Amino acid sequence: MASVRQSALRVAQSVPKTVDPFAAEVIAGLAAKPKRLLPKYFYDAVGSALFERITQLPEYYPTRCELALLRAHAPAIASLFPPNCALVEFGSGGSKKARLLLGAAATIEAYVPVDISGDFLQQDCAQLRREFPRLAVHPVVADFTSPFSIPSQVAALPRVGFFPGSTIGNFEPHEAAKFLRHAGVVLGRGAVMIVGVDLIKDTKILCPAYNDAEGVTAKFNLNVLARINRELGANFDLTTFEHHALYNSKQNRIEMHLASMRRQKVRIQGTTISFRAGETIHTENSYKYSVESFAALAQGSGWSPLQVWTDGQFSVHALRRSDEK
Ligand code: AVJ
């Protein structure tokens, strides 16, 4: 009898529930108080396409401003790069911005785009190799917020980090500091880092950028619930949730939330999540900095500010690892 029970136990143990980090983090975030979801989960194929549309909205100034700054100052930015360097981009997406630097800096020997989405990355690299035949392209499929290693082929080259888009604004300031320290370790001695950072400004400009007239940002925000329905078999009724975006002037951040318009229950893989009427899920923070406050954050995280380019709305910072002269 004992042996039968033991073997039954063994079978049960040999079929553990698969721990999908997406499922685990979604369920943990919705069980938390207040409810929250991580912004990195916005970017499935549908979400990435919606974000691409956001970057073209009249109200969404950051992408246009940053592209104009990079275009105008690419030669000055490139002049700071060590000769024969490897350009390492954190979360490369479509590498449109990297192309501006690659075009201006003949001294870049290798490009290392680091992105979580392997499919996009491979396609993009094939295209880049055609456009820049003398450039060595070494993609890394990784979540850039966790430690990853630089491909051995470029290990000997000095490195330039590139983190555009104000993606750093998604981190809490203490996490942004931790990220910059980690980037310093990955990039090594002599490294330079180029970071795009959105600036604190009038809410008359800030708020419409996250509440566009066409409702694309609302769709982008709501898509995270649609993704949970698609991938985790949940039953969110998207018509009962509303997109909210507001500026929190105490913390210098745009907050996005999804508000349940009624009291309701949602099922996700055997877990029931209850919503009060009006209860929100906090889906994103987008921190804004002043030129000075970001320079101070960088300085406290192992980087010396070298130069900054700004149009008053957005800023591009060049930093050098502090242990170097
Ligand atoms: C990609 C994080 C820079 O915060 O502006 C755009 C994401 N969210 N509209 C930003 C976003 C809503 C974007 N970042």
XYZ file of C-alpha atoms and ligand atoms in Angstrom:
339
model
C 0.000 0.000 0.000
C 2.781 2.353 1.014
C 4.566 1.747 -2.261
C 1.422 2.544 -4.284
C 0.999 5.803 -2.443
C 4.653 6.624 -2.932
C 4.536 6.061 -6.655
C 1.404 8.195 -6.956
C 3.282 10.920 -5.127
C 6.250 10.546 -7.424
C 4.019 10.997 -10.497
C 2.445 14.120 -9.007
C 5.858 15.587 -8.319
C 7.221 14.793 -11.752
C 4.528 16.942 -13.403
C 5.101 20.339 -11.761
C 2.947 23.265 -12.823
C 5.004 25.129 -15.418
C 6.142 28.447 -13.983
C 5.561 30.913 -16.783
C 7.037 34.196 -15.473
C 4.346 36.186 -17.329
C 1.526 34.227 -15.616
C 3.239 34.388 -12.231
C 3.924 38.142 -12.402
C 0.435 38.970 -13.708
C -1.291 37.002 -10.952
C 1.014 38.409 -8.252
C 0.517 41.967 -9.536
C -3.276 41.649 -9.575
C -3.297 40.103 -6.108
C -1.254 43.049 -4.760
C -2.723 46.202 -3.219
C -2.865 48.462 -5.131
C -3.130 46.255 -8.231
C -0.306 46.643 -10.737
C 1.148 45.198 -13.958
C 4.681 45.666 -15.331
C 4.962 47.948 -18.398
C 7.291 45.516 -20.180
C 4.214 43.328 -20.768
C 2.643 45.948 -23.062
C 4.921 44.839 -25.883
C 3.500 41.718 -27.500
C 3.098 41.955 -31.322
C -0.169 43.939 -31.030
C 1.225 46.216 -28.311
C 4.448 46.869 -30.232
C 2.417 47.877 -33.302
C 0.255 50.177 -31.143
C 3.366 51.742 -29.605
C 4.710 52.362 -33.115
C 1.451 54.264 -33.834
C 1.859 56.238 -30.585
C 5.291 57.437 -31.728
C 3.615 58.997 -34.773
C 0.779 60.770 -32.922
C 0.763 64.586 -33.082
C 0.524 64.722 -29.253
C 3.391 62.293 -28.591
C 6.453 64.533 -28.849
C 9.243 62.342 -27.301
C 10.110 60.212 -30.344
C 10.106 63.141 -32.779
C 12.178 65.294 -30.414
C 14.733 62.566 -29.780
C 15.103 61.677 -33.472
C 15.645 65.363 -34.317
C 18.264 65.696 -31.547
C 20.094 62.544 -32.678
C 19.978 63.647 -36.327
C 21.262 67.143 -35.547
C 23.997 66.067 -33.135
C 25.046 62.619 -34.376
C 28.541 63.828 -35.408
C 29.122 65.502 -32.008
C 27.802 62.423 -30.181
C 29.939 60.090 -32.306
C 33.053 62.213 -31.640
C 32.889 61.047 -27.987
C 33.069 57.355 -28.912
C 36.339 55.490 -28.377
C 37.861 54.333 -31.697
C 36.821 50.879 -32.963
C 34.084 50.551 -30.373
C 31.072 48.255 -30.038
C 27.705 50.017 -29.753
C 25.507 48.106 -27.281
C 21.826 49.050 -27.426
C 19.559 48.179 -24.489
C 16.128 47.166 -25.861
C 16.733 47.879 -29.533
C 13.227 47.431 -31.007
C 13.655 48.539 -34.607
C 17.110 50.220 -34.239
C 15.942 53.295 -36.163
C 17.755 55.550 -33.687
C 20.928 53.424 -33.687
C 21.087 53.814 -37.484
C 21.596 57.564 -36.988
C 24.662 56.901 -34.815
C 25.956 54.085 -37.053
C 25.715 56.416 -40.052
C 27.638 59.199 -38.279
C 30.353 57.130 -36.597
C 32.614 55.279 -39.026
C 34.578 54.260 -35.935
C 31.870 51.848 -34.729
C 33.208 48.368 -35.427
C 30.355 46.310 -34.011
C 26.695 46.722 -33.102
C 25.192 44.636 -30.287
C 21.416 45.088 -30.083
C 20.001 43.515 -26.925
C 16.304 42.734 -27.112
C 13.870 40.293 -25.554
C 12.070 39.704 -28.863
C 14.275 37.305 -30.859
C 12.193 37.281 -34.056
C 12.278 41.036 -34.606
C 15.958 41.086 -33.728
C 17.056 38.531 -36.356
C 15.151 40.291 -39.162
C 16.489 43.665 -38.170
C 20.086 42.396 -38.046
C 19.880 40.937 -41.570
C 18.721 44.340 -42.819
C 21.456 46.179 -40.893
C 24.174 43.926 -42.361
C 23.004 44.916 -45.846
C 22.984 48.619 -44.958
C 26.339 48.585 -43.123
C 28.394 45.843 -44.813
C 31.547 46.623 -42.795
C 29.749 46.500 -39.450
C 29.853 43.347 -37.296
C 26.336 42.758 -35.951
C 26.021 40.517 -32.882
C 22.466 40.422 -31.486
C 21.816 39.245 -27.942
C 18.359 37.886 -27.081
C 17.972 38.871 -23.438
C 15.954 40.918 -20.973
C 18.329 43.866 -20.626
C 17.186 44.519 -17.045
C 18.973 41.299 -16.004
C 22.718 40.643 -16.328
C 23.755 39.361 -19.766
C 27.150 38.809 -21.333
C 28.683 40.610 -24.294
C 29.337 38.275 -27.292
C 32.905 36.943 -27.211
C 33.608 38.322 -30.717
C 33.388 41.884 -29.412
C 34.722 41.257 -25.902
C 38.010 43.050 -26.652
C 36.416 46.249 -28.042
C 35.731 49.360 -25.950
C 31.974 49.861 -25.564
C 29.370 52.542 -25.962
C 25.963 51.924 -24.387
C 22.834 53.322 -26.023
C 19.520 53.570 -24.138
C 17.201 55.874 -26.074
C 13.452 56.553 -25.899
C 13.287 57.568 -22.235
C 12.677 53.905 -21.480
C 14.704 54.661 -18.336
C 11.604 56.615 -17.221
C 9.761 53.326 -16.696
C 12.047 52.568 -13.743
C 11.657 53.979 -10.258
C 14.590 56.391 -9.762
C 16.369 53.879 -7.471
C 15.918 51.183 -10.119
C 17.222 53.553 -12.805
C 20.330 54.060 -10.648
C 20.695 50.293 -10.283
C 20.295 49.842 -14.044
C 22.996 52.463 -14.775
C 25.393 50.699 -12.363
C 24.663 47.345 -14.008
C 25.213 48.919 -17.458
C 28.579 50.214 -16.224
C 29.588 46.673 -15.266
C 28.423 45.195 -18.593
C 30.103 47.952 -20.647
C 33.387 47.974 -18.740
C 36.260 50.420 -18.374
C 36.380 53.379 -20.725
C 32.705 53.028 -21.591
C 30.550 55.878 -22.825
C 26.755 55.772 -22.515
C 24.132 57.723 -24.494
C 20.760 57.958 -22.727
C 17.516 59.586 -23.928
C 15.535 61.184 -21.102
C 12.179 62.967 -21.261
C 12.019 66.291 -19.407
C 9.647 67.742 -16.806
C 7.407 70.242 -18.574
C 4.018 71.915 -18.617
C 1.160 69.465 -18.065
C -0.549 71.041 -21.090
C 2.055 69.240 -23.212
C 2.682 66.246 -20.953
C -0.898 65.065 -20.395
C -2.133 65.035 -24.019
C 0.922 62.940 -24.963
C -0.624 60.125 -22.879
C -4.287 61.007 -23.595
C -4.292 61.338 -27.375
C -7.467 62.381 -29.178
C -7.503 59.273 -31.377
C -7.410 56.956 -28.353
C -4.344 54.968 -29.454
C -2.743 55.208 -25.989
C -5.999 53.916 -24.453
C -5.880 50.931 -26.836
C -2.210 50.373 -25.979
C -3.002 50.385 -22.259
C -6.078 48.114 -22.623
C -4.143 45.689 -24.842
C -2.318 44.359 -21.789
C -5.690 42.949 -20.590
C -6.396 41.558 -24.068
C -2.957 39.931 -23.980
C -3.736 38.345 -20.594
C -6.988 37.018 -22.096
C -5.141 35.652 -25.162
C -2.134 34.140 -23.445
C -3.483 33.150 -20.041
C -7.108 32.401 -20.953
C -8.447 35.121 -18.635
C -11.898 36.685 -19.072
C -11.348 40.447 -18.785
C -14.251 42.344 -20.375
C -12.360 45.223 -21.992
C -15.515 47.335 -22.321
C -15.658 47.610 -18.501
C -12.168 49.116 -18.107
C -11.127 52.684 -18.806
C -7.729 54.205 -19.642
C -6.537 56.858 -17.169
C -3.304 58.845 -17.538
C -2.405 61.602 -15.099
C 0.647 63.590 -14.091
C 1.846 63.073 -10.527
C 3.714 66.343 -9.967
C 5.064 65.269 -6.555
C 6.955 62.370 -8.111
C 7.490 63.874 -11.575
C 5.840 61.002 -13.365
C 3.003 60.219 -15.732
C 0.960 57.343 -14.301
C -1.201 55.114 -16.427
C -3.978 53.093 -14.880
C -6.848 50.873 -16.027
C -9.977 51.568 -13.992
C -12.737 49.007 -13.540
C -15.974 50.888 -14.153
C -17.932 48.432 -12.032
C -17.581 45.924 -9.218
C -16.656 42.626 -10.848
C -14.652 39.393 -10.722
C -12.150 38.164 -13.319
C -10.775 34.612 -13.621
C -7.141 33.982 -14.539
C -5.952 30.375 -14.538
C -7.891 29.263 -11.472
C -7.377 32.530 -9.572
C -10.273 34.958 -9.037
C -9.465 38.662 -8.924
C -12.127 40.977 -7.451
C -12.486 44.622 -8.455
C -14.340 47.333 -6.583
C -16.183 49.879 -8.771
C -13.542 52.456 -9.711
C -10.598 50.319 -8.578
C -7.546 50.697 -10.804
C -4.631 48.618 -12.027
C -1.468 50.752 -12.133
C 0.102 49.786 -15.468
C 2.945 52.274 -16.000
C 5.055 55.069 -14.580
C 6.896 57.334 -16.973
C 9.297 59.418 -14.891
C 10.368 62.837 -16.120
C 13.635 64.507 -15.117
C 15.281 67.894 -15.375
C 18.656 67.952 -17.135
C 20.238 68.498 -13.701
C 18.284 65.831 -11.828
C 19.187 63.195 -14.410
C 22.856 64.232 -14.439
C 22.844 63.904 -10.625
C 21.251 60.450 -10.824
C 23.905 59.346 -13.341
C 26.698 60.807 -11.241
C 25.472 58.865 -8.227
C 25.426 55.664 -10.312
C 29.022 55.519 -11.524
C 28.810 57.829 -14.565
C 30.231 61.313 -15.194
C 28.054 63.600 -17.323
C 30.041 64.580 -20.450
C 27.569 66.553 -22.505
C 23.825 66.992 -22.977
C 21.758 67.990 -25.986
C 18.219 69.275 -25.493
C 15.432 71.107 -27.284
C 13.766 72.020 -23.994
C 11.354 69.071 -24.233
C 13.652 66.041 -24.409
C 17.312 65.441 -23.567
C 20.114 63.202 -24.820
C 22.880 62.686 -22.238
C 26.419 61.493 -22.930
C 28.055 59.893 -19.877
C 31.479 58.364 -19.225
C 32.192 55.675 -16.664
C 33.462 57.576 -13.650
C 36.592 55.508 -12.968
C 38.035 56.771 -16.253
C 39.682 60.002 -17.213
C 8.504 53.675 -24.121
C 8.381 54.026 -21.786
C 9.241 55.734 -23.191
O 6.768 56.375 -21.211
O 6.438 57.591 -22.981
C 3.971 55.815 -24.376
C 5.730 54.322 -23.192
N 3.325 54.720 -22.649
N 2.676 56.081 -24.160
C 6.670 56.513 -22.435
C 4.383 54.952 -23.407
C 2.287 55.420 -23.128
C 6.872 55.284 -23.321
N 8.223 54.668 -23.102
